[in-house]
């Protein structure tokens, strides 16, 4: 926030009115109209905002830095050792120019700006290189806008007294949201109310450990964006213990947001080298990093094809790779970020260490993929290793650029004893408070009271239901929670077979189709099978057989007759030859006899093949007996001729049926509401009719 106009306080004195910093900066966009297209505004506004922020932070020590630099410049000293202690930040600027000085020298403005940028410490120069700042400056000068933009930013106070670190972060995210409103490829930036909730849940129960004098912990964000999650977590730790240190790590793909994150980390005294640039899935910049805490909002509904080669190589390593448990479908890579986060947790050894993870996802990771799919195997891995701690369902319309349902996943390898083997589901979809003014698609926010209640529900770790007595913000708030054993989310997908029933129609049309079939040509053995089939049609005309045995016998008899006519020794037709004939001449018929093979084994009908999804608790004690009991009770009464395909087994435990895993959040909290009675509906209709007649009387006069 920045100071704007004044207002009268309750004691009669005037006080400054706080203005939204993002609104103030956004007005600069008016200067760019005609010279830049709207999607290009960010190229100007973001780097100039960073420049002005750094300029204001360094202004109090500017003279002292210049004096010290002049004294040591010729001595080839490490400038960091001498200048950083003066500024109080891990960066400095030894140029004689600041933004105000650049603006005053109107004619040399472009060169002065370049001198100012070159005067920054190397870690800051890298930020402006990622912005492509000087190319933007050159275009501004070409379009005659450079001086006006510099003057506009020079007039906005951005020192720590005018703008806190928290407000600066909000301003950057608000600007990015506005830019993405006009961009065809918007990204999802996590609102601060959601971040606050995630941070509070992530640190819940760790207050005592973080309050120890000299406590040092690490946090990682694999999709760091502007660093909002990292910075909010650091502020939380400082609230718990001003002397604690939370070292921040991250990786970001997009240059501009990476540059903003780097600037924020520098201002916070963090090592900017700990924030890496690159694709987290394709090129892990922290391969050996193991962290105490992690928070991130990975992209969802985005394909991982650009990283496919690297991801598949990691998957091939099995347990030694980041993605060993499974690969999701190529169209959505968010579950890969789950696995990456798990690989980054600090190991929990002898009651020490361990890590906790908080992730934002849409609904897809809860249920996408059938048993044996990559998604199901990833969920299975998470639950079998008892990593999943809790999932929180958020209200819709919580994010700036999407109104879909979102879920917060919390995972840990150091769950306390009372939470082991269990998962907490929290339905907070009814906790949003309607905002006075929408921000993009964000219509609801989590008030402090909403956040507190959700965190308390997480902390209590028990089933509960709560609802407001009166609506708040336009609707009644509600909150529900369930604690479920991990095996509750598992099932066995058992394949159910039914017999193939066919009649066999040997006609001239089907015979011509058989002759054209390339598969039969390979099995015809010099035309023996074709001749046998052809003889039947020529001698007796089209025939229909109601069983496979009758069809095989007729074809074999025809083959024997052909051999006898040619004075050759009869040969027995091969099963593969008769199988090729069955595919052409066989017609499914519920009234026909069951088809068996040469060994007398019943063949299954692939069209009638089905699957039963049996909950784990039904079959967990004795899989074979459990499946048999379930089959006899649930399947046999409806399909007496069905059987369980015992050849379909799980790849891991070798038992009948493939193990699957899904988290059906909606089903867990579904409450059946019976339809209204016919009497109630009739009463409403009669009342409406009566009201309509009264209205007609008024119109008719």
PDB file of C-alpha atoms in Angstrom, residues 198-199 201-203 206 218-222 229 290-298 334 336-346 354-361 382 387-391 407-415 458:
ATOM      1  CA  UNK A 198      -1.762 -23.513   3.383  1.00  0.00           C
ATOM      2  CA  UNK A 199       1.066 -22.035   5.434  1.00  0.00           C
ATOM      3  CA  UNK A 201      -1.779 -25.951   8.016  1.00  0.00           C
ATOM      4  CA  UNK A 202       1.751 -26.798   6.898  1.00  0.00           C
ATOM      5  CA  UNK A 203       3.280 -25.441  10.099  1.00  0.00           C
ATOM      6  CA  UNK A 206       5.535 -27.404  14.551  1.00  0.00           C
ATOM      7  CA  UNK A 218      14.337 -25.147   4.577  1.00  0.00           C
ATOM      8  CA  UNK A 219      11.413 -24.640   2.234  1.00  0.00           C
ATOM      9  CA  UNK A 220      11.081 -25.432  -1.478  1.00  0.00           C
ATOM     10  CA  UNK A 221       8.587 -24.351  -4.137  1.00  0.00           C
ATOM     11  CA  UNK A 222       8.958 -26.383  -7.335  1.00  0.00           C
ATOM     12  CA  UNK A 229       4.282 -18.950  -1.062  1.00  0.00           C
ATOM     13  CA  UNK A 290      15.838 -32.429   0.549  1.00  0.00           C
ATOM     14  CA  UNK A 291      13.613 -29.983   2.373  1.00  0.00           C
ATOM     15  CA  UNK A 292      11.715 -29.624   5.635  1.00  0.00           C
ATOM     16  CA  UNK A 293       8.721 -27.942   4.000  1.00  0.00           C
ATOM     17  CA  UNK A 294       7.315 -27.572   0.496  1.00  0.00           C
ATOM     18  CA  UNK A 295       4.486 -25.498  -0.936  1.00  0.00           C
ATOM     19  CA  UNK A 296       3.536 -25.122  -4.578  1.00  0.00           C
ATOM     20  CA  UNK A 297       0.706 -24.600  -7.010  1.00  0.00           C
ATOM     21  CA  UNK A 298       1.768 -26.641 -10.064  1.00  0.00           C
ATOM     22  CA  UNK A 334       0.234 -32.222 -12.176  1.00  0.00           C
ATOM     23  CA  UNK A 336       4.285 -35.650 -11.648  1.00  0.00           C
ATOM     24  CA  UNK A 337       4.740 -32.656  -9.361  1.00  0.00           C
ATOM     25  CA  UNK A 338       3.331 -34.762  -6.524  1.00  0.00           C
ATOM     26  CA  UNK A 339       6.056 -37.333  -7.094  1.00  0.00           C
ATOM     27  CA  UNK A 340       8.725 -34.669  -7.452  1.00  0.00           C
ATOM     28  CA  UNK A 341       7.677 -33.170  -4.117  1.00  0.00           C
ATOM     29  CA  UNK A 342       7.789 -36.562  -2.395  1.00  0.00           C
ATOM     30  CA  UNK A 343      11.305 -37.108  -3.725  1.00  0.00           C
ATOM     31  CA  UNK A 344      12.338 -33.791  -2.147  1.00  0.00           C
ATOM     32  CA  UNK A 345      11.125 -34.513   1.393  1.00  0.00           C
ATOM     33  CA  UNK A 346      13.839 -34.629   4.004  1.00  0.00           C
ATOM     34  CA  UNK A 354      11.161 -35.581   7.825  1.00  0.00           C
ATOM     35  CA  UNK A 355       9.287 -33.273   5.505  1.00  0.00           C
ATOM     36  CA  UNK A 356       5.820 -31.856   4.894  1.00  0.00           C
ATOM     37  CA  UNK A 357       4.272 -30.882   1.558  1.00  0.00           C
ATOM     38  CA  UNK A 358       1.317 -28.709   0.551  1.00  0.00           C
ATOM     39  CA  UNK A 359       0.078 -28.677  -3.067  1.00  0.00           C
ATOM     40  CA  UNK A 360      -2.809 -27.061  -4.945  1.00  0.00           C
ATOM     41  CA  UNK A 361      -4.609 -29.301  -7.457  1.00  0.00           C
ATOM     42  CA  UNK A 382       1.256 -42.211  -1.823  1.00  0.00           C
ATOM     43  CA  UNK A 387       2.306 -40.004   2.905  1.00  0.00           C
ATOM     44  CA  UNK A 388      -1.178 -38.525   2.490  1.00  0.00           C
ATOM     45  CA  UNK A 389      -2.147 -36.526   5.560  1.00  0.00           C
ATOM     46  CA  UNK A 390      -5.141 -34.429   4.519  1.00  0.00           C
ATOM     47  CA  UNK A 391      -7.051 -32.998   1.560  1.00  0.00           C
ATOM     48  CA  UNK A 407      -8.138 -29.050  -3.542  1.00  0.00           C
ATOM     49  CA  UNK A 408      -5.223 -28.669  -1.153  1.00  0.00           C
ATOM     50  CA  UNK A 409      -3.161 -31.825  -0.663  1.00  0.00           C
ATOM     51  CA  UNK A 410      -0.968 -32.151   2.418  1.00  0.00           C
ATOM     52  CA  UNK A 411       1.576 -34.967   2.550  1.00  0.00           C
ATOM     53  CA  UNK A 412       4.249 -35.937   5.057  1.00  0.00           C
ATOM     54  CA  UNK A 413       6.701 -38.681   5.919  1.00  0.00           C
ATOM     55  CA  UNK A 414       6.591 -37.757   9.610  1.00  0.00           C
ATOM     56  CA  UNK A 415       2.931 -38.101  10.536  1.00  0.00           C
ATOM     57  CA  UNK A 458      -7.156 -29.935  10.540  1.00  0.00           C
TER      58      UNK A 458
END
